Structure formats: C-alpha cells, structure tokens
Amino acid sequence: MSVHTPARRLTTRDIAAMRRRGEPIAMLTAYDAIMAALVESAGIDMILIGDSLGNVVLGHETTLPVTLDDMIRHAAAVKRGTSRALLVCDMPFGSVTDPAQALANAVRVMKETGVEAVKVEGGLAMVPMVEALVAHGIAVIGHIGLTPQAVHQMGGYYMHGKDDASAARLREEAKALEAAGVFALVLECVTPALASEITRALTIPTIGIGSGKDCAGQVLVVNDLIGLNVSPPPGFARPRADVAAIIRGAVGEYVAETKAERQPIPMSRRAE
Ligand code: KIV
C-alpha cells in the first residue's frame, strides 16, 4: 500500500531558506482557480494575485481602478485552486495610505482570501504601513523600481536606477523596507547591475521583473509568459507560448464548423 502525503504549502520560512541555499525562487501571477492550479502543477513556488488583474483580466488601461473587493474575489479563487504555492495578494491603489487603514484592509485580505502574504508597492513612504502590518503578524512583500500604481506620477513605464540619484534612492528604499520587515522585495525594471548589487546587499530575497537574471527570484505576469494577450507584452517578458493564437484557431474552427454543418433550416410559415 502506498500512502500519498499531499505536498504542504510553502511558507515564508521556506522562501527564506531558498535564499540562504541560493536556490532561485520562481513566481508568477494568476487570477483564477484554474490558471492557479495549472501554474502550481508546473512547480511554481509563489503565486502573486497581482493588481495587473486590472490590465490583463478586467480590461482597464492601468492598475489604478482595481478595488480591494476585486483583489479579494480573485485571491480567494486562486486559493481554492491551489494547495502548495505560497500566495501573495497585491494591495491595490489607495488601500495603503495610512497605517490604520492599511492594517484594516490587509486584515480583510487575510481573513477573506486565505492568502499567506500581501504585497505593497512603493518606497520610503510605505515604511510606516509595512511596519504596522508586520507588527500585527502579516507577511509583506515590498515592490520598488517601476511601481505601476504611480504610473502617472512617474510619467510612464521605464527602467529605474539609471542615474546616480535614482540608484541611490533605490538602495535606500531597499534597505529601509528590509528593516521594516518585508520578507521579500520585488524589483521591477531596475537596471540589472543595480538589481544585482541590491540582491547581494540584502538578506531577504529580491524578486526581479525586467531587472536582469541576478535577483534571488523572478516574477512575471502569467499572460505575458504564455502569450495570452491582445497587445504585445513588455520586451523583457519573452513569451514561451502563443495561447492567444491557439484560442483564435480553436474558436475560428468552431465558428466555421457550426456555420458549415448543415443546410439552412427553413422558418415555419407562422414564424415569418
Ligand atoms: O501586479 C502585478 O502583476 C505585479 C507584478 C508585475 C510584480 O505587481
């Protein structure tokens, strides 16, 4: 008789141990139960229910309109589809503006979704909010560099850390967020040399996206990885499949078959 012990869910301690061992951490986004189950079955360590939900699922131009209720609905679905990956839910724009509000909103996310952690976008201004969440037992991931919730303030999507002032600010933000208690730090569109330097300077893992290969882990929007898009993905994404083409092909075949299958059925005289 063989006893099958189900794999247990990864914890923040497992992620820290992977960093200590130098084992790369693989993270992807997912927004629903089926995609999350598929992503998990392929061996992903952490799943981010990103507020990129706004762009790739809800049809918004930016992440700004995404609400806390949107995040909670989708994070709860991802939880239902998974049993092993560590789940991280993004705190959407406007949900972490002061420590008390941030705590109340993060507590809602933890209670209503069952995720293991939340992610907060932003640098030094986020330190008091991160401290408040960590003080109340909530695991937090930070996110600096290109922070899409600040797209209008930043004036677009571009690489960060190219000049001395920007690089110095990112170094300071990384250290301050680590000291505030984040257990990992997303570096989005940070120059690869600086991302590598920050990775070596921290004891927590950095998770890179468009920041070169020398981060402790990598994260991507799953739609960009599998080619499930109607507009081109960011240059760094390197799609490994063209799921959009598969969908168009299958649906086109179905439409053609449905229309070619039989002769027109005449209407009865009464219906005319
Ligand atoms: O919302 C998101 O998907 C993200 C990742 C791109 C890091 O924040």
mmCIF file of C-alpha atoms and ligand atoms in Angstrom:
data_model
loop_
_atom_site.group_PDB
_atom_site.id
_atom_site.type_symbol
_atom_site.label_atom_id
_atom_site.label_comp_id
_atom_site.label_asym_id
_atom_site.label_seq_id
_atom_site.Cartn_x
_atom_site.Cartn_y
_atom_site.Cartn_z
ATOM 1 C CA MET A 1 0.000 0.000 0.000
ATOM 2 C CA SER A 2 1.383 3.408 -0.831
ATOM 3 C CA VAL A 3 0.484 6.377 1.303
ATOM 4 C CA HIS A 4 0.433 9.621 -0.626
ATOM 5 C CA THR A 5 1.214 12.595 1.592
ATOM 6 C CA PRO A 6 -0.014 15.758 -0.102
ATOM 7 C CA ALA A 7 2.728 18.371 -0.515
ATOM 8 C CA ARG A 8 2.281 21.074 2.126
ATOM 9 C CA ARG A 9 2.020 24.741 1.293
ATOM 10 C CA LEU A 10 5.297 26.700 1.209
ATOM 11 C CA THR A 11 5.850 29.267 3.942
ATOM 12 C CA THR A 12 7.869 32.451 4.288
ATOM 13 C CA ARG A 13 10.478 30.354 6.148
ATOM 14 C CA ASP A 14 10.810 28.088 3.096
ATOM 15 C CA ILE A 15 11.332 31.162 0.906
ATOM 16 C CA ALA A 16 13.999 32.479 3.303
ATOM 17 C CA ALA A 17 15.684 29.056 3.303
ATOM 18 C CA MET A 18 15.710 29.014 -0.517
ATOM 19 C CA ARG A 19 17.513 32.375 -0.453
ATOM 20 C CA ARG A 20 20.050 31.054 2.077
ATOM 21 C CA ARG A 21 20.693 27.998 -0.099
ATOM 22 C CA GLY A 22 20.969 30.204 -3.177
ATOM 23 C CA GLU A 23 18.048 28.338 -4.771
ATOM 24 C CA PRO A 24 16.202 30.550 -7.300
ATOM 25 C CA ILE A 25 12.566 31.377 -6.468
ATOM 26 C CA ALA A 26 10.011 31.092 -9.282
ATOM 27 C CA MET A 27 6.922 33.302 -9.006
ATOM 28 C CA LEU A 28 4.094 34.023 -11.463
ATOM 29 C CA THR A 29 0.797 35.836 -11.307
ATOM 30 C CA ALA A 30 -2.578 34.078 -11.525
ATOM 31 C CA TYR A 31 -6.061 35.485 -11.090
ATOM 32 C CA ASP A 32 -8.428 32.491 -11.064
ATOM 33 C CA ALA A 33 -8.616 28.940 -9.719
ATOM 34 C CA ILE A 34 -7.936 27.078 -12.988
ATOM 35 C CA MET A 35 -4.887 29.092 -14.065
ATOM 36 C CA ALA A 36 -3.546 28.946 -10.496
ATOM 37 C CA ALA A 37 -3.929 25.148 -10.422
ATOM 38 C CA LEU A 38 -2.092 24.815 -13.758
ATOM 39 C CA VAL A 39 0.690 27.170 -12.709
ATOM 40 C CA GLU A 40 1.096 25.332 -9.411
ATOM 41 C CA SER A 41 1.162 21.912 -11.042
ATOM 42 C CA ALA A 42 4.102 23.123 -13.162
ATOM 43 C CA GLY A 43 6.124 23.720 -9.980
ATOM 44 C CA ILE A 44 5.844 27.434 -9.194
ATOM 45 C CA ASP A 45 6.937 28.443 -5.658
ATOM 46 C CA MET A 46 4.879 31.613 -5.145
ATOM 47 C CA ILE A 47 1.747 32.899 -6.893
ATOM 48 C CA LEU A 48 1.007 36.613 -6.948
ATOM 49 C CA ILE A 49 -2.577 37.718 -7.329
ATOM 50 C CA GLY A 50 -1.293 40.936 -8.870
ATOM 51 C CA ASP A 51 -3.275 44.092 -9.410
ATOM 52 C CA SER A 52 -2.167 43.577 -13.039
ATOM 53 C CA LEU A 53 -5.594 41.886 -12.827
ATOM 54 C CA GLY A 54 -6.809 45.318 -13.927
ATOM 55 C CA ASN A 55 -4.869 45.196 -17.207
ATOM 56 C CA VAL A 56 -4.948 41.534 -18.177
ATOM 57 C CA VAL A 57 -8.358 40.405 -16.889
ATOM 58 C CA LEU A 58 -10.623 43.400 -16.243
ATOM 59 C CA GLY A 59 -9.711 45.411 -19.358
ATOM 60 C CA HIS A 60 -8.513 48.592 -17.625
ATOM 61 C CA GLU A 61 -5.670 50.666 -19.085
ATOM 62 C CA THR A 62 -3.805 50.869 -15.754
ATOM 63 C CA THR A 63 -3.947 49.142 -12.354
ATOM 64 C CA LEU A 64 -5.432 52.223 -10.670
ATOM 65 C CA PRO A 65 -9.155 51.313 -10.929
ATOM 66 C CA VAL A 66 -8.678 47.886 -9.275
ATOM 67 C CA THR A 67 -10.540 47.710 -5.961
ATOM 68 C CA LEU A 68 -9.928 45.805 -2.741
ATOM 69 C CA ASP A 69 -13.095 43.785 -3.467
ATOM 70 C CA ASP A 70 -11.686 42.854 -6.929
ATOM 71 C CA MET A 71 -8.466 41.629 -5.293
ATOM 72 C CA ILE A 72 -10.308 39.676 -2.606
ATOM 73 C CA ARG A 73 -12.624 37.914 -5.087
ATOM 74 C CA HIS A 74 -9.719 36.810 -7.313
ATOM 75 C CA ALA A 75 -7.333 35.925 -4.465
ATOM 76 C CA ALA A 76 -9.997 33.698 -2.895
ATOM 77 C CA ALA A 77 -10.416 31.921 -6.255
ATOM 78 C CA VAL A 78 -6.647 31.356 -6.531
ATOM 79 C CA LYS A 79 -6.635 29.939 -3.014
ATOM 80 C CA ARG A 80 -9.379 27.448 -3.959
ATOM 81 C CA GLY A 81 -7.306 26.250 -6.925
ATOM 82 C CA THR A 82 -4.039 25.651 -5.075
ATOM 83 C CA SER A 83 -2.531 23.651 -2.223
ATOM 84 C CA ARG A 84 1.252 24.131 -2.358
ATOM 85 C CA ALA A 85 2.323 27.562 -3.620
ATOM 86 C CA LEU A 86 2.735 30.472 -1.210
ATOM 87 C CA LEU A 87 0.065 33.012 -2.186
ATOM 88 C CA VAL A 88 0.607 36.769 -2.183
ATOM 89 C CA CYS A 89 -2.205 39.283 -2.791
ATOM 90 C CA ASP A 90 -1.443 42.785 -4.071
ATOM 91 C CA MET A 91 -2.809 45.690 -2.044
ATOM 92 C CA PRO A 92 -4.454 47.848 -4.731
ATOM 93 C CA PHE A 93 -4.009 51.589 -5.320
ATOM 94 C CA GLY A 94 -5.413 53.671 -2.432
ATOM 95 C CA SER A 95 -5.677 50.766 0.020
ATOM 96 C CA VAL A 96 -2.464 51.511 1.995
ATOM 97 C CA THR A 97 -2.464 55.257 2.562
ATOM 98 C CA ASP A 98 -2.005 55.292 6.353
ATOM 99 C CA PRO A 99 -1.069 52.589 8.878
ATOM 100 C CA ALA A 100 -4.546 52.114 10.393
ATOM 101 C CA GLN A 101 -6.315 51.932 7.013
ATOM 102 C CA ALA A 102 -3.586 49.663 5.584
ATOM 103 C CA LEU A 103 -3.931 47.314 8.547
ATOM 104 C CA ALA A 104 -7.737 47.170 8.313
ATOM 105 C CA ASN A 105 -7.559 46.445 4.567
ATOM 106 C CA ALA A 106 -4.785 43.844 4.869
ATOM 107 C CA VAL A 107 -6.678 42.101 7.689
ATOM 108 C CA ARG A 108 -9.701 41.862 5.338
ATOM 109 C CA VAL A 109 -7.494 40.322 2.638
ATOM 110 C CA MET A 110 -6.027 37.765 5.057
ATOM 111 C CA LYS A 111 -9.405 36.816 6.586
ATOM 112 C CA GLU A 112 -11.450 36.696 3.383
ATOM 113 C CA THR A 113 -8.965 35.035 0.983
ATOM 114 C CA GLY A 114 -6.683 32.734 2.972
ATOM 115 C CA VAL A 115 -3.521 34.012 1.248
ATOM 116 C CA GLU A 116 -0.231 33.872 3.152
ATOM 117 C CA ALA A 117 1.028 37.399 2.395
ATOM 118 C CA VAL A 118 0.290 40.776 0.845
ATOM 119 C CA LYS A 119 2.398 42.966 -1.460
ATOM 120 C CA VAL A 120 2.692 46.723 -1.119
ATOM 121 C CA GLU A 121 4.005 48.998 -3.903
ATOM 122 C CA GLY A 122 6.238 51.949 -3.016
ATOM 123 C CA GLY A 123 9.425 53.098 -1.295
ATOM 124 C CA LEU A 124 10.121 55.105 1.866
ATOM 125 C CA ALA A 125 6.526 56.349 2.164
ATOM 126 C CA MET A 126 5.414 52.719 2.659
ATOM 127 C CA VAL A 127 7.700 52.044 5.643
ATOM 128 C CA PRO A 128 5.118 53.014 8.361
ATOM 129 C CA MET A 129 2.444 50.895 6.661
ATOM 130 C CA VAL A 130 4.756 47.877 6.322
ATOM 131 C CA GLU A 131 5.745 48.235 9.989
ATOM 132 C CA ALA A 132 2.082 48.296 11.031
ATOM 133 C CA LEU A 133 1.247 45.140 9.050
ATOM 134 C CA VAL A 134 4.348 43.257 10.219
ATOM 135 C CA ALA A 135 3.678 44.285 13.849
ATOM 136 C CA HIS A 136 0.277 42.598 13.535
ATOM 137 C CA GLY A 137 1.637 39.331 12.113
ATOM 138 C CA ILE A 138 1.042 39.922 8.412
ATOM 139 C CA ALA A 139 3.763 38.801 5.981
ATOM 140 C CA VAL A 140 4.579 41.538 3.466
ATOM 141 C CA ILE A 141 6.459 41.746 0.163
ATOM 142 C CA GLY A 142 7.748 45.180 -0.929
ATOM 143 C CA HIS A 143 7.860 46.439 -4.531
ATOM 144 C CA ILE A 144 10.168 49.211 -5.797
ATOM 145 C CA GLY A 145 11.548 50.487 -9.109
ATOM 146 C CA LEU A 146 8.736 50.707 -11.646
ATOM 147 C CA THR A 147 5.618 50.794 -9.478
ATOM 148 C CA PRO A 148 2.641 50.773 -11.888
ATOM 149 C CA GLN A 149 0.282 52.347 -9.331
ATOM 150 C CA ALA A 150 2.429 55.519 -9.639
ATOM 151 C CA VAL A 151 2.495 55.472 -13.454
ATOM 152 C CA HIS A 152 1.052 58.977 -13.817
ATOM 153 C CA GLN A 153 3.451 60.454 -11.269
ATOM 154 C CA MET A 154 6.415 58.657 -12.889
ATOM 155 C CA GLY A 155 5.264 59.721 -16.366
ATOM 156 C CA GLY A 156 5.203 56.248 -17.942
ATOM 157 C CA TYR A 157 6.805 52.810 -17.765
ATOM 158 C CA TYR A 158 10.626 52.827 -17.999
ATOM 159 C CA MET A 159 13.850 51.498 -16.417
ATOM 160 C CA HIS A 160 14.800 52.802 -12.975
ATOM 161 C CA GLY A 161 18.219 53.249 -11.374
ATOM 162 C CA LYS A 162 19.941 54.572 -14.478
ATOM 163 C CA ASP A 163 21.276 57.788 -12.892
ATOM 164 C CA ASP A 164 23.074 58.246 -9.578
ATOM 165 C CA ALA A 165 20.131 59.884 -7.782
ATOM 166 C CA SER A 166 17.655 57.186 -8.816
ATOM 167 C CA ALA A 167 20.136 54.407 -7.929
ATOM 168 C CA ALA A 168 20.849 55.938 -4.508
ATOM 169 C CA ARG A 169 17.114 56.216 -3.796
ATOM 170 C CA LEU A 170 16.503 52.566 -4.723
ATOM 171 C CA ARG A 171 19.372 51.390 -2.478
ATOM 172 C CA GLU A 172 17.920 53.417 0.410
ATOM 173 C CA GLU A 173 14.371 52.142 -0.205
ATOM 174 C CA ALA A 174 15.542 48.516 -0.358
ATOM 175 C CA LYS A 175 17.387 48.795 2.968
ATOM 176 C CA ALA A 176 14.506 50.670 4.641
ATOM 177 C CA LEU A 177 11.891 48.118 3.533
ATOM 178 C CA GLU A 178 14.087 45.227 4.673
ATOM 179 C CA ALA A 179 14.487 46.933 8.075
ATOM 180 C CA ALA A 180 10.683 47.483 8.207
ATOM 181 C CA GLY A 181 10.218 43.709 7.935
ATOM 182 C CA VAL A 182 9.312 42.735 4.361
ATOM 183 C CA PHE A 183 10.224 39.081 3.702
ATOM 184 C CA ALA A 184 10.960 39.657 0.002
ATOM 185 C CA LEU A 185 11.286 42.620 -2.338
ATOM 186 C CA VAL A 186 10.097 42.907 -5.947
ATOM 187 C CA LEU A 187 12.487 44.924 -8.137
ATOM 188 C CA GLU A 188 10.600 45.941 -11.279
ATOM 189 C CA CYS A 189 12.534 47.389 -14.238
ATOM 190 C CA VAL A 190 15.650 48.165 -12.191
ATOM 191 C CA THR A 191 18.900 48.177 -14.173
ATOM 192 C CA PRO A 192 20.418 44.666 -13.967
ATOM 193 C CA ALA A 193 23.687 45.878 -12.380
ATOM 194 C CA LEU A 194 21.842 47.720 -9.605
ATOM 195 C CA ALA A 195 19.380 44.839 -9.088
ATOM 196 C CA SER A 196 22.352 42.502 -8.665
ATOM 197 C CA GLU A 197 24.011 44.894 -6.194
ATOM 198 C CA ILE A 198 20.796 45.256 -4.137
ATOM 199 C CA THR A 199 20.295 41.476 -4.154
ATOM 200 C CA ARG A 200 23.756 40.980 -2.640
ATOM 201 C CA ALA A 201 23.259 43.772 -0.098
ATOM 202 C CA LEU A 202 20.042 42.286 1.372
ATOM 203 C CA THR A 203 19.446 39.109 3.338
ATOM 204 C CA ILE A 204 15.807 38.858 2.152
ATOM 205 C CA PRO A 205 15.269 37.604 -1.423
ATOM 206 C CA THR A 206 14.799 40.061 -4.277
ATOM 207 C CA ILE A 207 12.283 39.012 -6.928
ATOM 208 C CA GLY A 208 13.089 40.593 -10.284
ATOM 209 C CA ILE A 209 10.848 41.506 -13.200
ATOM 210 C CA GLY A 210 12.637 43.119 -16.122
ATOM 211 C CA SER A 211 15.657 43.574 -13.824
ATOM 212 C CA GLY A 212 18.112 41.009 -15.187
ATOM 213 C CA LYS A 213 18.908 37.493 -14.056
ATOM 214 C CA ASP A 214 20.876 38.246 -10.882
ATOM 215 C CA CYS A 215 17.926 38.542 -8.498
ATOM 216 C CA ALA A 216 17.116 35.824 -5.962
ATOM 217 C CA GLY A 217 13.918 35.007 -7.873
ATOM 218 C CA GLN A 218 11.863 36.064 -10.868
ATOM 219 C CA VAL A 219 8.211 37.036 -11.316
ATOM 220 C CA LEU A 220 6.166 37.560 -14.491
ATOM 221 C CA VAL A 221 2.578 38.255 -15.402
ATOM 222 C CA VAL A 222 1.377 34.799 -16.498
ATOM 223 C CA ASN A 223 -0.425 36.208 -19.564
ATOM 224 C CA ASP A 224 2.881 37.664 -20.811
ATOM 225 C CA LEU A 225 4.639 34.323 -20.298
ATOM 226 C CA ILE A 226 2.093 32.238 -22.213
ATOM 227 C CA GLY A 227 1.089 34.760 -24.896
ATOM 228 C CA LEU A 228 -2.457 35.256 -23.644
ATOM 229 C CA ASN A 229 -2.685 38.888 -24.722
ATOM 230 C CA VAL A 230 -4.336 41.040 -27.348
ATOM 231 C CA SER A 231 -1.487 43.601 -27.324
ATOM 232 C CA PRO A 232 2.274 42.937 -27.290
ATOM 233 C CA PRO A 233 3.816 42.046 -23.884
ATOM 234 C CA PRO A 234 6.681 44.092 -22.384
ATOM 235 C CA GLY A 235 10.042 43.480 -24.099
ATOM 236 C CA PHE A 236 11.548 41.574 -21.152
ATOM 237 C CA ALA A 237 8.700 39.008 -20.950
ATOM 238 C CA ARG A 238 9.874 36.537 -23.669
ATOM 239 C CA PRO A 239 6.594 34.569 -24.192
ATOM 240 C CA ARG A 240 7.089 30.763 -24.192
ATOM 241 C CA ALA A 241 3.753 30.040 -25.936
ATOM 242 C CA ASP A 242 1.115 31.703 -28.109
ATOM 243 C CA VAL A 243 -2.098 30.848 -26.288
ATOM 244 C CA ALA A 244 -3.927 33.738 -27.993
ATOM 245 C CA ALA A 245 -3.278 32.068 -31.373
ATOM 246 C CA ILE A 246 -4.495 28.698 -30.027
ATOM 247 C CA ILE A 247 -7.730 30.314 -28.794
ATOM 248 C CA ARG A 248 -8.295 32.178 -32.083
ATOM 249 C CA GLY A 249 -7.642 28.951 -34.028
ATOM 250 C CA ALA A 250 -9.966 26.778 -31.940
ATOM 251 C CA VAL A 251 -12.771 29.339 -31.888
ATOM 252 C CA GLY A 252 -12.396 30.057 -35.622
ATOM 253 C CA GLU A 253 -12.653 26.311 -36.337
ATOM 254 C CA TYR A 254 -15.769 26.023 -34.163
ATOM 255 C CA VAL A 255 -17.414 29.025 -35.848
ATOM 256 C CA ALA A 256 -16.631 27.637 -39.309
ATOM 257 C CA GLU A 257 -17.900 24.131 -38.412
ATOM 258 C CA THR A 258 -21.079 25.483 -36.841
ATOM 259 C CA LYS A 259 -21.861 27.553 -39.911
ATOM 260 C CA ALA A 260 -20.930 24.810 -42.440
ATOM 261 C CA GLU A 261 -22.531 21.865 -40.644
ATOM 262 C CA ARG A 262 -25.913 21.766 -42.320
ATOM 263 C CA GLN A 263 -28.277 23.381 -44.765
ATOM 264 C CA PRO A 264 -30.364 26.329 -43.530
ATOM 265 C CA ILE A 265 -33.474 25.177 -41.612
ATOM 266 C CA PRO A 266 -36.492 26.942 -43.128
ATOM 267 C CA MET A 267 -38.717 29.025 -40.810
ATOM 268 C CA SER A 268 -42.299 27.785 -40.363
ATOM 269 C CA ARG A 269 -44.865 29.968 -42.171
ATOM 270 C CA ARG A 270 -46.303 31.156 -38.814
ATOM 271 C CA ALA A 271 -42.923 32.494 -37.633
ATOM 272 C CA GLU A 272 -42.418 34.514 -40.837
HETATM 273 O O1 KIV B 1 0.544 43.321 -10.380
HETATM 274 C C1 KIV B 1 1.473 42.576 -10.741
HETATM 275 O O2 KIV B 1 1.300 41.619 -11.526
HETATM 276 C C2 KIV B 1 2.812 42.860 -10.218
HETATM 277 C C3 KIV B 1 3.956 42.122 -10.829
HETATM 278 C C4 KIV B 1 4.183 42.598 -12.203
HETATM 279 C C5 KIV B 1 5.173 42.191 -9.999
HETATM 280 O O3 KIV B 1 2.955 43.649 -9.352
#
